[in-house]
CSV table of C-alpha atoms in Angstrom, one decimal:
chain,number,residue,atom,x,y,z
H,1,MET,CA,-17.8,-105.2,-42.9
H,2,ARG,CA,-14.1,-105.9,-43.3
H,3,LYS,CA,-11.6,-107.5,-41.0
H,4,TYR,CA,-8.7,-105.5,-39.5
H,5,GLU,CA,-5.9,-106.1,-37.1
H,6,LEU,CA,-5.4,-103.3,-34.6
H,7,MET,CA,-2.1,-103.2,-32.8
H,8,THR,CA,-2.1,-101.0,-29.8
H,9,ILE,CA,0.6,-99.9,-27.3
H,10,TYR,CA,-0.2,-98.7,-23.8
H,11,PRO,CA,1.9,-97.4,-20.9
H,12,LEU,CA,3.1,-100.1,-18.4
H,13,GLU,CA,1.3,-98.8,-15.4
H,14,ASP,CA,-1.8,-100.9,-14.8
H,15,GLU,CA,-4.2,-98.0,-14.1
H,16,LYS,CA,-3.2,-96.3,-17.4
H,17,TYR,CA,-3.4,-99.6,-19.3
H,18,LYS,CA,-6.8,-100.4,-18.0
H,19,ALA,CA,-8.1,-96.8,-18.5
H,20,GLY,CA,-6.7,-96.8,-22.1
H,21,LEU,CA,-8.2,-100.1,-22.9
H,22,ASP,CA,-11.6,-99.2,-21.5
H,23,THR,CA,-11.6,-96.0,-23.5
H,24,LEU,CA,-10.6,-97.9,-26.6
H,25,ARG,CA,-13.4,-100.5,-26.2
H,26,ALA,CA,-15.9,-97.7,-25.6
H,27,ASP,CA,-14.7,-95.9,-28.8
H,28,LEU,CA,-15.0,-99.1,-30.8
H,29,ALA,CA,-18.5,-99.8,-29.5
H,30,LYS,CA,-19.5,-96.2,-30.3
H,31,PHE,CA,-18.6,-96.7,-33.9
H,32,GLY,CA,-20.2,-100.1,-34.2
H,33,VAL,CA,-17.0,-102.1,-34.4
H,34,GLU,CA,-17.1,-105.8,-33.5
H,35,ILE,CA,-14.1,-107.1,-31.5
H,36,GLU,CA,-13.4,-110.7,-32.6
H,37,LYS,CA,-10.3,-111.4,-30.6
H,38,GLU,CA,-7.9,-109.8,-28.1
H,39,GLU,CA,-4.3,-111.2,-28.0
H,40,PRO,CA,-1.9,-109.7,-25.4
H,41,PHE,CA,1.7,-109.4,-26.6
H,42,GLY,CA,3.1,-108.5,-23.3
H,43,ASP,CA,5.5,-105.7,-22.2
H,44,ARG,CA,8.3,-104.9,-24.7
H,45,ASP,CA,10.9,-102.3,-25.4
H,46,LEU,CA,10.0,-99.6,-27.8
H,47,THR,CA,12.3,-98.8,-30.7
H,48,TYR,CA,12.1,-95.1,-29.9
H,49,GLU,CA,10.6,-93.1,-27.0
H,50,VAL,CA,6.9,-92.4,-27.4
H,51,LYS,CA,5.4,-89.8,-25.0
H,52,LYS,CA,8.6,-90.2,-22.8
H,53,GLN,CA,8.0,-94.0,-22.5
H,54,LYS,CA,10.8,-96.5,-23.4
H,55,ARG,CA,8.6,-99.6,-22.8
H,56,GLY,CA,5.0,-100.4,-23.6
H,57,ARG,CA,2.3,-103.0,-23.2
H,58,PHE,CA,1.2,-104.4,-26.5
H,59,LEU,CA,-2.2,-105.7,-27.4
H,60,LEU,CA,-3.4,-107.0,-30.8
H,61,LEU,CA,-7.1,-106.9,-31.5
H,62,THR,CA,-8.9,-108.5,-34.5
H,63,ILE,CA,-11.9,-106.4,-35.4
H,64,LYS,CA,-14.7,-106.1,-38.0
H,65,SER,CA,-15.6,-102.6,-39.1
H,66,ASN,CA,-17.1,-100.7,-41.9
H,67,PRO,CA,-14.1,-99.2,-43.9
H,68,ALA,CA,-15.6,-95.7,-43.7
H,69,LYS,CA,-15.4,-95.8,-39.9
H,70,ILE,CA,-11.6,-96.4,-39.8
H,71,ALA,CA,-10.8,-92.7,-40.4
H,72,ASP,CA,-13.3,-91.7,-37.7
H,73,LEU,CA,-11.7,-94.2,-35.3
H,74,ASP,CA,-8.2,-92.8,-36.2
H,75,ALA,CA,-9.3,-89.3,-35.3
H,76,GLN,CA,-11.0,-90.5,-32.0
H,77,PHE,CA,-8.0,-92.5,-30.9
H,78,LYS,CA,-5.8,-89.3,-30.9
H,79,PHE,CA,-7.8,-88.1,-27.8
H,80,ASN,CA,-7.0,-91.3,-25.8
H,81,GLU,CA,-4.1,-90.1,-23.5
H,82,ASN,CA,-3.3,-93.7,-22.4
H,83,LEU,CA,-2.9,-95.1,-25.9
H,84,LEU,CA,0.8,-94.5,-27.0
H,85,LYS,CA,0.5,-95.9,-30.5
H,86,TYR,CA,-1.9,-97.8,-32.7
H,87,LEU,CA,-2.0,-99.2,-36.3
H,88,PHE,CA,-4.8,-100.6,-38.4
H,89,VAL,CA,-4.0,-103.3,-40.9
H,90,LEU,CA,-6.6,-104.7,-43.3
H,91,VAL,CA,-6.7,-108.5,-43.3
H,92,GLU,CA,-7.1,-109.9,-46.7
H,93,GLU,CA,-9.7,-112.7,-47.0
H,94,LYS,CA,-8.3,-116.0,-48.4
H,95,LYS,CA,-10.0,-117.2,-51.5
H,96,ALA,CA,-10.6,-120.9,-51.9
């Protein structure tokens, strides 16, 4: 299992945010991904419009996953209508 940071952006509406986050958590659980930490980044302006939205609600998740599952998650996230954008970043382990 490797550690990743997953940055997600949702619409500002509370019901869409909660629905998108619930779907994301269900997808992560389905693929055996462990959520270590959730860090809200608040509401921010987007650099460009995404799905006709100019602002979004940002959330950073620290997760542990099998690297082979990341491509499957990427494909699954495309079906989440309430998830505007997402990005997986591999966290390099520090060597002592």
